mmCIF file of C-alpha atoms in Angstrom:
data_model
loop_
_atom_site.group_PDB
_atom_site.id
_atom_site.type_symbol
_atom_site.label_atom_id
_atom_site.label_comp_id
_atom_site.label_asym_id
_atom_site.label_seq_id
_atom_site.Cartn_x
_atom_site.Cartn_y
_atom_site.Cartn_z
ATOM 1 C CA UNK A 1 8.875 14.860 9.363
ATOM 2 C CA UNK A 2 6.785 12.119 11.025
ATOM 3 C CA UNK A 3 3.687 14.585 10.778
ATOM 4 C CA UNK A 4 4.308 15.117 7.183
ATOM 5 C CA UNK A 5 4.521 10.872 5.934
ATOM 6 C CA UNK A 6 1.535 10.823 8.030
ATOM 7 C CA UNK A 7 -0.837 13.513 5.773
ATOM 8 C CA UNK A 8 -3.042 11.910 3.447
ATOM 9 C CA UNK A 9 -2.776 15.774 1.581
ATOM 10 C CA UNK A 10 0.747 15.564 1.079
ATOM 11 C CA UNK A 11 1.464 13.380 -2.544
ATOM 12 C CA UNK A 12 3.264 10.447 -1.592
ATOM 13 C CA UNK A 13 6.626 9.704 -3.728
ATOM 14 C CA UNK A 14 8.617 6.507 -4.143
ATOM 15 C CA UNK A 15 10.884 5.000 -6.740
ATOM 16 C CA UNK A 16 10.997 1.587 -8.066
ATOM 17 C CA UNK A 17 14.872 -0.104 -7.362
ATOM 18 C CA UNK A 18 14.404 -2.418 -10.088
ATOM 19 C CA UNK A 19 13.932 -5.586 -8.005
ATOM 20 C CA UNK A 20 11.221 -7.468 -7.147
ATOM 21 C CA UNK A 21 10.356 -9.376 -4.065
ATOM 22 C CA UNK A 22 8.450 -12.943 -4.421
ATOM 23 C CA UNK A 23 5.010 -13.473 -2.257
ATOM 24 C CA UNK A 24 5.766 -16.892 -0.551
ATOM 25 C CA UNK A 25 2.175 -17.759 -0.592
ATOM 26 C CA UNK A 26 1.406 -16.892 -3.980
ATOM 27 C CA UNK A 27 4.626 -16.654 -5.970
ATOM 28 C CA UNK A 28 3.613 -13.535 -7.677
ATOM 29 C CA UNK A 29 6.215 -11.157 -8.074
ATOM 30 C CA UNK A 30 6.257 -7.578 -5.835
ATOM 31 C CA UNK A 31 7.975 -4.768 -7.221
ATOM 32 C CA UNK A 32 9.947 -2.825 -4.577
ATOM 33 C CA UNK A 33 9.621 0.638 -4.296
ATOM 34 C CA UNK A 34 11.812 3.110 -1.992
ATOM 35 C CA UNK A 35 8.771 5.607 -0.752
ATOM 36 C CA UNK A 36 9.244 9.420 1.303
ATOM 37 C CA UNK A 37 6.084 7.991 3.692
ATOM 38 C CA UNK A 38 7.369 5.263 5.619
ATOM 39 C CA UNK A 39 6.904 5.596 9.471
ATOM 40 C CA UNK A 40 9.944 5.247 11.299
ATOM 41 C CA UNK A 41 8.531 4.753 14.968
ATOM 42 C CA UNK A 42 6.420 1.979 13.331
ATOM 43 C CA UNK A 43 6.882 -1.844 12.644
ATOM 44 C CA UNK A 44 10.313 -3.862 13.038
ATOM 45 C CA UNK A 45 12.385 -2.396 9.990
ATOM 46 C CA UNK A 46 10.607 -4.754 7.144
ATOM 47 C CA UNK A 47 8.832 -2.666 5.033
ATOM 48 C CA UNK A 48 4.816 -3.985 3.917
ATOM 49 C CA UNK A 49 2.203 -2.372 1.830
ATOM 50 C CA UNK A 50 -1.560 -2.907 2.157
ATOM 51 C CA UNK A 51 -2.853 -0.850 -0.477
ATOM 52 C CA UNK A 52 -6.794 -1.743 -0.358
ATOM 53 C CA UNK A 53 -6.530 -1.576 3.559
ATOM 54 C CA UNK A 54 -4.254 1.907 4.003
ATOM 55 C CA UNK A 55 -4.653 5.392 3.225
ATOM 56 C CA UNK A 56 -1.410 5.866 2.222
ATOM 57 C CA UNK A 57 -0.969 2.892 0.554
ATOM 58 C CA UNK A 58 -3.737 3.393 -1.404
ATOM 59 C CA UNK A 59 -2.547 6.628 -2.436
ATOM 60 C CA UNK A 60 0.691 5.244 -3.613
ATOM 61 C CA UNK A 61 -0.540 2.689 -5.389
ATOM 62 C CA UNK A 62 -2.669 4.558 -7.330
ATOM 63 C CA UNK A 63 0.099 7.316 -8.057
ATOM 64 C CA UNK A 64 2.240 4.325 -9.508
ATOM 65 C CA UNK A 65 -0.635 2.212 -10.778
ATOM 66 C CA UNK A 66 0.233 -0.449 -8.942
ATOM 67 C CA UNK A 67 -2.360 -3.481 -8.051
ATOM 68 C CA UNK A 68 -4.539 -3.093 -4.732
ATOM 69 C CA UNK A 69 -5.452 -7.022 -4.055
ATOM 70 C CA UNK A 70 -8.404 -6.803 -1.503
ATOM 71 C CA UNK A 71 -7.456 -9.056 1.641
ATOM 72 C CA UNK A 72 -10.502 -8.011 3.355
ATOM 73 C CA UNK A 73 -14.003 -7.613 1.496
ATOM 74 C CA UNK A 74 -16.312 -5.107 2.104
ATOM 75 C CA UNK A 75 -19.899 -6.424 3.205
ATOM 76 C CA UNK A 76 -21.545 -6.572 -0.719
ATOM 77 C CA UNK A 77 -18.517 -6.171 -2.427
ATOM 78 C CA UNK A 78 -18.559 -7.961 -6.153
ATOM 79 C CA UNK A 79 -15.164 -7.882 -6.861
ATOM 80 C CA UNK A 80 -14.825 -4.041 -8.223
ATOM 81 C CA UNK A 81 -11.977 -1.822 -8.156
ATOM 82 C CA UNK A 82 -12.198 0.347 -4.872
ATOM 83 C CA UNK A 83 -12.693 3.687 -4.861
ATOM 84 C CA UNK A 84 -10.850 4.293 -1.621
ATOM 85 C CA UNK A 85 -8.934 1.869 0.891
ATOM 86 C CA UNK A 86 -11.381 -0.238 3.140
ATOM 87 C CA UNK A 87 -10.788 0.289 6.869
ATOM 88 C CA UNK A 88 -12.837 -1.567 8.492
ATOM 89 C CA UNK A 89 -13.602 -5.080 9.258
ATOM 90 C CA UNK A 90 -14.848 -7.920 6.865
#
């Protein structure tokens, strides 16, 4: 159910397809993933993933050890992993 993808207490699942997509700003290679927490009432149908910046995402990641680039810094930060996703503003 909607309620349920949006839990941060239920484990979130996904499975890698295989492909990757390309970041058109950096090149870098994305691997895809097909995940059981995706919000259907939300965005336009592409599908994102902002691990340092999302609950969720964050949970994901770590599940399937994927990277979490920080887009926004927290105040201090010195380039350490994060222990959690940063939600508010840089």
């Amino acid at each position: 159910t909607e309620i349920d993808r949006l839990s941060a207490e239920i484990e979130k699942e996904g499975v890698f397809i295989g492909s990757y997509a390309i970041n058109p700003m950096n090149g870098e290679r994305m691997p895809i993933y097909v995940a059981d927490y995706v919000l259907m009432t939300y965005g336009t149908g592409a599908i994102m993933g902002v691990p340092a910046h999302d609950i969720r995402d964050f949970a994901f990641a770590k599940r399937h050890g994927l990277a979490i680039p920080v887009v926004v810094a927290p105040p201090g930060w010195d380039g350490e992993d994060l222990e959690e996703a940063y939600l508010d503003e840089g």
